[in-house]
Coordinates of C-alpha atoms in Angstrom, one line a residue:
X1 CA 17.6 -13.7 -179.5
X2 CA 15.6 -11.5 -177.1
X3 CA 13.2 -13.3 -175.4
X4 CA 9.5 -12.4 -174.5
X5 CA 7.4 -13.3 -171.5
X6 CA 3.4 -12.8 -172.3
X7 CA 2.1 -14.6 -169.3
X8 CA 0.7 -11.3 -168.2
X9 CA -1.4 -10.6 -171.0
X10 CA -2.9 -14.1 -171.2
X11 CA -6.6 -14.3 -171.0
X12 CA -6.6 -16.9 -168.5
X13 CA -5.0 -14.7 -166.1
X14 CA -6.8 -11.2 -167.1
X15 CA -10.0 -12.5 -168.3
X16 CA -11.3 -11.8 -172.0
X17 CA -12.1 -8.3 -171.2
X18 CA -8.5 -7.3 -170.8
X19 CA -6.4 -10.6 -171.6
X20 CA -5.5 -11.9 -174.9
X21 CA -6.1 -15.6 -175.9
X22 CA -2.9 -15.8 -177.6
X23 CA -3.0 -19.2 -179.4
X24 CA -6.1 -18.3 -181.0
X25 CA -5.0 -14.8 -182.0
X26 CA -1.7 -16.3 -183.5
X27 CA -3.7 -18.5 -185.6
X28 CA -6.1 -15.6 -186.5
X29 CA -3.4 -12.9 -187.6
X30 CA -0.5 -15.2 -188.6
X31 CA -1.2 -14.9 -192.3
X32 CA -1.6 -11.1 -192.0
X33 CA 1.8 -10.6 -190.2
X34 CA 3.4 -13.0 -192.9
X35 CA 2.1 -10.6 -195.3
X36 CA 3.1 -7.5 -193.8
X37 CA 6.8 -8.7 -193.2
X38 CA 7.0 -10.0 -197.1
X39 CA 5.6 -6.7 -198.3
X40 CA 8.2 -4.7 -196.2
X41 CA 11.0 -6.7 -197.3
X42 CA 9.7 -6.6 -201.0
X43 CA 9.6 -2.7 -200.7
X44 CA 13.0 -2.1 -199.1
X45 CA 14.8 -1.3 -202.1
X46 CA 12.9 1.6 -203.4
X47 CA 14.2 4.7 -201.8
X48 CA 10.7 6.2 -201.8
X49 CA 9.5 3.9 -199.4
X50 CA 11.8 5.0 -196.6
X51 CA 12.7 1.6 -195.8
X52 CA 16.7 1.9 -195.8
X53 CA 16.9 1.2 -191.9
X54 CA 16.4 -2.7 -192.6
X55 CA 19.4 -3.1 -194.7
X56 CA 21.7 -1.0 -192.0
X57 CA 23.0 -4.1 -190.2
X58 CA 24.5 -5.2 -193.2
X59 CA 27.7 -3.1 -192.9
X60 CA 29.5 -2.0 -195.8
X61 CA 32.5 0.6 -196.8
X62 CA 30.7 3.3 -194.9
X63 CA 31.1 1.5 -191.6
X64 CA 34.8 1.2 -192.3
X65 CA 35.0 4.7 -192.8
X66 CA 33.3 5.5 -189.5
X67 CA 35.6 3.3 -187.5
X68 CA 38.8 4.7 -189.2
X69 CA 37.7 8.3 -188.3
X70 CA 36.8 7.2 -185.0
X71 CA 40.1 5.5 -184.2
X72 CA 41.9 8.6 -185.6
X73 CA 40.3 11.0 -183.2
X74 CA 40.4 8.9 -180.2
X75 CA 44.2 8.5 -180.6
X76 CA 44.3 12.5 -180.7
X77 CA 44.3 14.8 -177.8
X78 CA 40.4 15.6 -178.0
X79 CA 38.2 14.6 -174.8
X80 CA 34.9 15.8 -175.6
X81 CA 32.2 15.5 -178.5
X82 CA 29.3 18.1 -179.0
X83 CA 26.4 16.6 -180.9
X84 CA 24.2 19.0 -182.5
X85 CA 20.9 17.4 -183.5
X86 CA 17.5 17.2 -182.4
X87 CA 15.1 14.1 -182.4
X88 CA 16.3 11.1 -184.0
X89 CA 19.4 13.1 -184.8
X90 CA 20.4 12.7 -181.2
X91 CA 18.2 10.5 -179.2
X92 CA 19.7 7.2 -180.8
X93 CA 23.1 7.9 -180.1
X94 CA 22.3 9.3 -176.6
X95 CA 20.4 6.2 -175.8
X96 CA 23.3 3.7 -176.8
X97 CA 26.3 5.9 -175.3
X98 CA 24.4 6.2 -171.9
X99 CA 23.9 2.2 -172.0
X100 CA 27.3 1.2 -172.8
X101 CA 29.8 3.9 -171.7
X102 CA 30.6 4.0 -168.3
X103 CA 27.7 5.5 -166.3
X104 CA 29.6 8.1 -165.2
X105 CA 31.7 9.0 -168.2
X106 CA 31.0 12.5 -168.0
X107 CA 33.2 12.9 -164.9
X108 CA 36.4 10.9 -166.0
X109 CA 39.1 12.9 -167.4
X110 CA 40.1 9.9 -169.6
X111 CA 38.0 6.7 -170.5
X112 CA 37.3 4.8 -173.3
X113 CA 36.2 7.0 -176.1
X114 CA 34.8 10.8 -176.1
X115 CA 32.9 12.4 -173.8
X116 CA 29.4 13.0 -175.3
X117 CA 27.6 16.2 -174.9
X118 CA 23.9 16.3 -176.9
X119 CA 22.7 19.8 -177.9
X120 CA 19.1 18.8 -178.7
X121 CA 17.2 21.9 -177.6
X122 CA 17.5 25.9 -178.3
X123 CA 17.6 26.6 -174.5
X124 CA 20.0 29.6 -174.1
X125 CA 21.0 28.7 -170.6
X126 CA 22.0 25.2 -171.4
X127 CA 24.1 25.9 -174.7
X128 CA 25.8 28.8 -172.6
X129 CA 26.7 26.5 -169.9
X130 CA 28.1 23.7 -172.1
X131 CA 30.4 26.4 -173.7
X132 CA 31.6 27.7 -170.5
X133 CA 32.7 24.1 -169.2
X134 CA 34.4 22.6 -172.5
X135 CA 37.7 23.5 -173.8
X136 CA 37.4 24.4 -177.7
X137 CA 40.9 23.1 -178.1
X138 CA 40.0 19.5 -177.0
X139 CA 36.3 19.7 -178.5
X140 CA 34.8 18.2 -181.7
X141 CA 31.4 19.2 -182.9
X142 CA 29.2 17.0 -184.9
X143 CA 26.5 18.7 -186.7
X144 CA 23.6 16.4 -188.0
X145 CA 21.0 17.2 -190.3
X146 CA 19.6 15.6 -193.5
X147 CA 18.4 19.0 -195.0
X148 CA 20.4 21.4 -193.1
X149 CA 17.4 23.6 -192.6
X150 CA 16.4 22.2 -189.2
X151 CA 16.2 25.6 -187.1
X152 CA 17.5 24.4 -183.6
X153 CA 20.4 22.6 -185.2
X154 CA 21.5 25.1 -187.5
X155 CA 21.3 27.8 -184.8
X156 CA 23.1 25.7 -182.5
X157 CA 25.7 25.2 -185.4
X158 CA 26.2 28.8 -185.9
X159 CA 26.9 29.2 -182.3
X160 CA 29.3 26.4 -182.0
X161 CA 31.2 27.6 -185.2
X162 CA 31.7 31.0 -183.7
X163 CA 33.0 29.4 -180.3
X164 CA 35.5 27.2 -182.0
X165 CA 36.6 30.1 -184.6
X166 CA 36.9 32.5 -181.6
X167 CA 39.5 30.1 -180.1
X168 CA 41.1 28.4 -182.8
X169 CA 41.3 30.8 -185.6
X170 CA 41.3 29.2 -189.1
X171 CA 41.8 25.8 -187.9
X172 CA 38.3 25.6 -186.6
X173 CA 37.2 23.6 -189.5
X174 CA 39.2 20.7 -188.5
X175 CA 37.0 20.4 -185.4
X176 CA 33.8 20.0 -187.4
X177 CA 32.3 17.2 -188.7
X178 CA 28.9 17.2 -190.7
X179 CA 26.6 14.6 -191.4
X180 CA 24.1 15.3 -193.9
X181 CA 22.4 14.2 -197.3
X182 CA 24.8 13.1 -199.7
X183 CA 23.5 15.8 -202.2
X184 CA 20.6 17.9 -201.4
X185 CA 20.2 20.7 -199.0
X186 CA 22.2 23.3 -197.6
X187 CA 24.5 21.6 -195.0
X188 CA 26.1 19.5 -197.7
X189 CA 27.7 22.4 -199.9
X190 CA 28.4 24.5 -196.6
X191 CA 30.5 21.4 -195.3
X192 CA 32.5 21.1 -198.7
X193 CA 32.9 24.8 -198.7
X194 CA 34.1 25.0 -195.2
X195 CA 36.2 21.5 -195.6
X196 CA 34.4 19.8 -192.9
X197 CA 34.8 16.2 -192.9
X198 CA 31.4 14.4 -193.7
X199 CA 29.5 11.6 -193.6
X200 CA 26.2 10.7 -195.1
X201 CA 22.6 10.2 -193.9
X202 CA 21.1 7.6 -196.2
X203 CA 18.3 9.4 -198.3
X204 CA 16.1 6.5 -197.6
X205 CA 16.5 6.4 -193.8
X206 CA 14.2 8.7 -191.7
X207 CA 15.4 10.5 -188.4
X208 CA 13.5 8.5 -186.2
X209 CA 15.0 5.3 -187.7
X210 CA 18.7 6.5 -188.1
X211 CA 20.5 5.6 -185.2
X212 CA 22.3 2.7 -187.0
X213 CA 23.2 4.9 -189.5
X214 CA 26.3 7.5 -189.6
X215 CA 23.8 9.8 -187.6
X216 CA 24.1 7.6 -184.6
X217 CA 27.1 5.3 -185.5
X218 CA 29.6 8.2 -185.9
X219 CA 29.0 9.3 -182.1
X220 CA 28.7 5.9 -180.9
X221 CA 32.2 5.2 -182.5
X222 CA 33.8 8.1 -181.1
X223 CA 32.5 7.1 -177.7
X224 CA 34.5 4.2 -178.1
X225 CA 31.5 1.7 -178.6
X226 CA 31.9 -1.3 -180.7
X227 CA 29.6 -0.5 -183.7
X228 CA 30.1 -3.7 -185.5
X229 CA 28.7 -5.7 -182.3
X230 CA 25.6 -3.1 -182.5
X231 CA 25.1 -4.0 -186.1
X232 CA 25.5 -7.6 -185.4
X233 CA 22.8 -7.5 -182.8
X234 CA 20.5 -5.7 -185.3
X235 CA 21.2 -8.4 -187.9
X236 CA 19.8 -11.0 -185.5
X237 CA 16.5 -9.1 -185.2
X238 CA 16.1 -8.9 -189.2
X239 CA 16.4 -12.7 -189.1
X240 CA 13.8 -13.2 -186.0
X241 CA 11.3 -11.2 -187.9
X242 CA 11.2 -13.6 -190.7
X243 CA 10.2 -16.7 -188.3
X244 CA 6.6 -17.7 -187.9
X245 CA 4.8 -16.0 -185.1
X246 CA 4.9 -18.9 -182.8
X247 CA 8.6 -18.4 -182.5
X248 CA 8.8 -14.8 -183.4
X249 CA 8.9 -12.4 -180.3
X250 CA 8.8 -9.1 -182.7
X251 CA 5.5 -10.3 -184.5
X252 CA 4.2 -11.3 -180.8
X253 CA 5.1 -8.1 -179.5
X254 CA 3.4 -6.1 -182.5
X255 CA 0.4 -8.3 -182.4
X256 CA -0.3 -7.8 -178.6
X257 CA 0.3 -4.1 -179.0
X258 CA -2.2 -3.7 -181.7
X259 CA -4.9 -5.8 -180.1
X260 CA -4.5 -4.2 -176.9
X261 CA -4.9 -0.7 -178.7
X262 CA -7.9 -1.9 -180.3
X263 CA -9.4 -3.1 -177.1
X264 CA -9.0 0.3 -175.2
X265 CA -5.5 0.4 -174.2
X266 CA -4.4 3.6 -176.2
X267 CA -1.3 4.1 -174.1
X268 CA 2.2 2.0 -174.5
X269 CA 4.5 2.1 -171.8
X270 CA 8.0 1.2 -172.5
X271 CA 9.7 0.5 -168.7
X272 CA 13.4 -0.8 -168.7
X273 CA 14.6 -2.0 -165.6
X274 CA 18.3 -0.6 -165.9
X275 CA 19.2 3.0 -165.2
X276 CA 21.3 2.4 -168.3
X277 CA 18.6 2.2 -170.4
X278 CA 17.0 5.3 -169.1
X279 CA 17.4 7.2 -172.4
X280 CA 15.6 4.4 -174.4
X281 CA 12.2 5.5 -173.4
X282 CA 12.9 9.0 -174.8
X283 CA 13.9 7.4 -178.2
X284 CA 11.0 5.0 -178.2
X285 CA 8.7 7.7 -177.4
X286 CA 9.8 9.5 -180.8
X287 CA 9.8 6.5 -182.8
X288 CA 6.4 5.3 -181.8
X289 CA 4.6 8.5 -181.6
X290 CA 5.7 10.2 -184.8
X291 CA 5.6 6.9 -186.9
X292 CA 2.3 5.8 -185.7
X293 CA 0.2 9.2 -184.8
X294 CA -1.5 9.8 -188.3
X295 CA -4.3 11.7 -189.3
X296 CA -5.0 9.8 -192.4
X297 CA -4.9 5.9 -193.4
X298 CA -3.1 5.0 -196.4
X299 CA -6.4 5.1 -198.6
X300 CA -6.8 8.9 -197.4
X301 CA -9.5 8.3 -194.8
X302 CA -9.7 10.5 -191.9
X303 CA -8.6 8.0 -189.2
X304 CA -6.7 9.9 -186.3
X305 CA -4.7 6.6 -185.6
X306 CA -2.4 6.5 -182.9
X307 CA -1.2 4.6 -179.6
X308 CA 0.4 7.2 -176.9
X309 CA 3.9 6.2 -175.8
X310 CA 5.0 6.7 -172.3
X311 CA 8.8 6.3 -170.8
X312 CA 9.3 4.9 -167.3
X313 CA 12.2 3.6 -165.4
X314 CA 12.0 0.6 -163.0
X315 CA 12.6 0.5 -160.2
X316 CA 12.3 4.3 -160.0
X317 CA 8.7 4.6 -161.4
X318 CA 7.4 2.1 -159.0
X319 CA 7.3 5.1 -156.6
X320 CA 5.4 7.4 -159.1
X321 CA 3.7 6.2 -162.2
X322 CA 3.0 2.5 -161.0
X323 CA -0.1 4.1 -158.7
X324 CA -1.4 5.3 -161.9
X325 CA -0.7 2.0 -163.7
X326 CA -2.4 0.0 -161.2
X327 CA -5.4 2.0 -159.8
X328 CA -6.1 4.6 -162.7
X329 CA -7.8 3.9 -165.9
X330 CA -7.0 0.5 -167.3
X331 CA -6.1 2.0 -170.8
X332 CA -2.4 0.8 -170.8
X333 CA -0.2 -1.8 -172.0
X334 CA 3.3 -1.9 -170.3
X335 CA 6.2 -3.3 -171.8
X336 CA 9.0 -4.0 -169.3
X337 CA 12.7 -4.9 -170.3
X338 CA 14.6 -6.8 -168.0
X339 CA 18.4 -7.7 -168.0
X340 CA 19.2 -11.0 -166.7
X341 CA 23.0 -10.5 -166.2
X342 CA 24.2 -7.3 -165.2
X343 CA 27.9 -6.4 -165.9
X344 CA 28.6 -6.0 -162.0
X345 CA 27.5 -8.1 -159.2
X346 CA 26.8 -5.8 -156.0
X347 CA 25.9 -7.5 -153.0
X348 CA 24.1 -6.1 -150.0
X349 CA 26.2 -5.8 -146.7
X350 CA 25.1 -6.7 -143.5
X351 CA 26.2 -3.0 -142.2
X352 CA 23.3 -2.7 -139.7
X353 CA 23.1 -6.1 -138.0
X354 CA 21.0 -4.7 -135.2
X355 CA 18.1 -3.7 -137.4
X356 CA 16.0 -6.8 -137.9
X357 CA 13.7 -5.1 -140.4
X358 CA 16.7 -5.2 -142.8
X359 CA 17.7 -8.6 -142.3
X360 CA 15.9 -9.7 -145.5
X361 CA 18.5 -7.7 -147.6
X362 CA 21.5 -8.6 -146.0
X363 CA 23.4 -11.3 -148.1
X364 CA 21.3 -10.5 -151.1
X365 CA 22.3 -8.6 -154.1
X366 CA 21.2 -5.5 -156.1
X367 CA 21.2 -8.0 -159.3
X368 CA 18.3 -10.0 -157.4
X369 CA 16.7 -6.9 -156.2
X370 CA 15.9 -5.2 -159.4
X371 CA 14.8 -8.2 -161.0
X372 CA 12.7 -9.2 -158.0
X373 CA 11.0 -5.7 -158.2
X374 CA 10.4 -6.1 -162.1
X375 CA 8.6 -9.5 -161.5
X376 CA 6.8 -8.3 -158.5
X377 CA 5.4 -5.2 -160.2
X378 CA 4.6 -7.1 -163.7
X379 CA 2.3 -9.7 -161.3
X380 CA 1.0 -6.8 -159.4
X381 CA -0.3 -5.2 -162.6
X382 CA -1.7 -8.5 -163.7
X383 CA -3.7 -8.9 -160.3
X384 CA -5.2 -5.5 -161.3
X385 CA -6.1 -7.0 -164.7
X386 CA -3.6 -4.4 -166.2
X387 CA -2.0 -6.3 -169.2
X388 CA 2.0 -6.3 -169.4
X389 CA 4.6 -8.3 -170.8
X390 CA 8.4 -8.6 -170.4
X391 CA 11.2 -8.4 -173.2
X392 CA 14.3 -10.4 -171.9
X393 CA 17.9 -9.7 -172.2
X394 CA 20.6 -11.8 -171.3
X395 CA 22.9 -8.9 -170.9
X396 CA 23.2 -5.2 -171.6
X397 CA 26.0 -5.3 -174.2
X398 CA 26.2 -3.7 -177.7
X399 CA 25.0 -6.8 -179.5
X400 CA 21.9 -7.0 -177.3
X401 CA 21.2 -3.3 -177.4
X402 CA 21.7 -3.3 -181.1
X403 CA 19.2 -6.1 -181.4
X404 CA 16.6 -4.5 -179.0
X405 CA 16.6 -1.2 -181.2
X406 CA 16.0 -3.0 -184.3
X407 CA 13.4 -5.5 -182.5
X408 CA 11.5 -2.1 -181.5
X409 CA 11.9 -0.6 -185.0
X410 CA 10.2 -3.8 -186.6
X411 CA 7.5 -3.9 -183.8
X412 CA 6.7 0.0 -184.8
X413 CA 6.9 -1.1 -188.5
X414 CA 4.5 -3.8 -188.1
X415 CA 2.1 -1.5 -186.0
X416 CA 2.1 1.0 -188.8
X417 CA 1.2 -2.0 -191.1
X418 CA -1.7 -3.3 -188.9
X419 CA -3.2 -0.1 -188.2
X420 CA -3.0 1.2 -192.0
X421 CA -1.4 4.4 -191.8
X422 CA 2.0 5.8 -193.3
X423 CA 4.7 4.8 -190.8
X424 CA 7.5 7.1 -192.4
X425 CA 6.2 10.5 -192.9
X426 CA 5.4 13.2 -190.3
X427 CA 2.9 15.7 -191.7
X428 CA 1.8 16.9 -188.2
X429 CA 5.5 18.3 -187.7
X430 CA 5.8 20.5 -190.6
X431 CA 3.3 23.3 -189.7
X432 CA 5.0 24.2 -186.6
X433 CA 8.1 24.3 -188.5
X434 CA 6.7 26.6 -191.0
X435 CA 5.2 29.1 -188.2
X436 CA 8.9 28.9 -186.6
X437 CA 10.4 30.0 -189.7
X438 CA 7.8 32.9 -190.2
X439 CA 8.1 34.3 -186.6
X440 CA 12.1 34.2 -187.3
X441 CA 11.8 36.0 -190.3
X442 CA 13.1 33.8 -192.8
X443 CA 12.7 34.9 -196.6
X444 CA 9.6 33.3 -198.0
X445 CA 7.3 33.4 -195.5
X446 CA 6.2 37.0 -195.1
X447 CA 2.4 36.2 -195.5
X448 CA 2.7 33.4 -193.0
X449 CA 4.5 36.1 -190.6
X450 CA 1.9 38.6 -191.1
X451 CA -1.0 36.3 -190.1
X452 CA 0.7 35.3 -187.1
X453 CA 1.4 38.8 -186.0
X454 CA -2.3 39.4 -186.5
X455 CA -3.2 36.8 -183.8
X456 CA -0.7 38.4 -181.3
X457 CA 2.4 35.9 -181.8
X458 CA 5.6 37.3 -181.7

């Protein structure tokens, strides 16, 4: 189970203005959190509630299908996978692959699983550059869109379909796999017509909660990562969240986030001390921002709720953002992620013995150094009365990462319950999509396009 160290949020060290009297707050909020968890579990089987992410760790036949297909592909002569998706269709798999594949897998000719490349933007230079360096005959393309109407993803699909077709002719369809809704949308019938292999996005799972569905698991399995272990770790988080708050780090973290938010800390920082977890921040930022930033409450009141997420990486950002965290506005809660045992132990050699100033490093290890820096940064923040806490991982493997992802999804869900908003919609995203469709000339948006042209938009 993931541990949590909350000493740097305690009122005993930070005072009552910036700190929290944890035992008192646990008693005060225990029933509310118990009710929130019970209510979420009671609603999980209603597709309209979009709580299907909770049941994903209970792997079914759909995981067998993913694993079987991934084994088949990895045993072929294919070397690269291009993932076409944006937001939740790419960030989860990117996070897991970068954490669990070799850190320089892109430089390896062969390795465990395919090399992954994510097309998550419509930057023409990036897309053209990827096409220039990849071999179409050795590349598989995974297009991910629940509806098939996502402009960025489908534009990339059109480009890569032509790229494959120009090189492979009619055989290109064997190199495209689509992940989409089981019935609705335009990508499902398109995939059936073209003969693409398909996998299903569960209708009750939203994009930012989809990392443990086929959206994330297919690329992850093709990368050679143990998806069963990932799901097993996530199942541990489902068990943990049911425990009383005194022995429940998920409820504790959610409550600390909520109390700090209500007490003038509207910025939530996630700062893992691991280069392999660098992309976790991007995944968390979407999960937190899109889930919790809402204009209206569940009762229809105008509330403009939302804790702003910020990503940082230790120890790198000690030399950039931590200056702001310590001496800027005291409006942030910092959550560290610490890994106890790294896969490798790397000692620091005494290769400059004449430099006495470096003698303190010689004979130590990078392992001790990175965790000493995390502990020191947390303590320094506390000395500046900046609340922070640490999530503790024994090691960074598939099981612990799966648990961490589900932990953060549960934390987000509970934060939404406490703030009284709909965690699973995203109405603030839709207007920008409508304007994009209009500017690009999509049928049915003529009036909007005329309005935008009058305002000088092209």
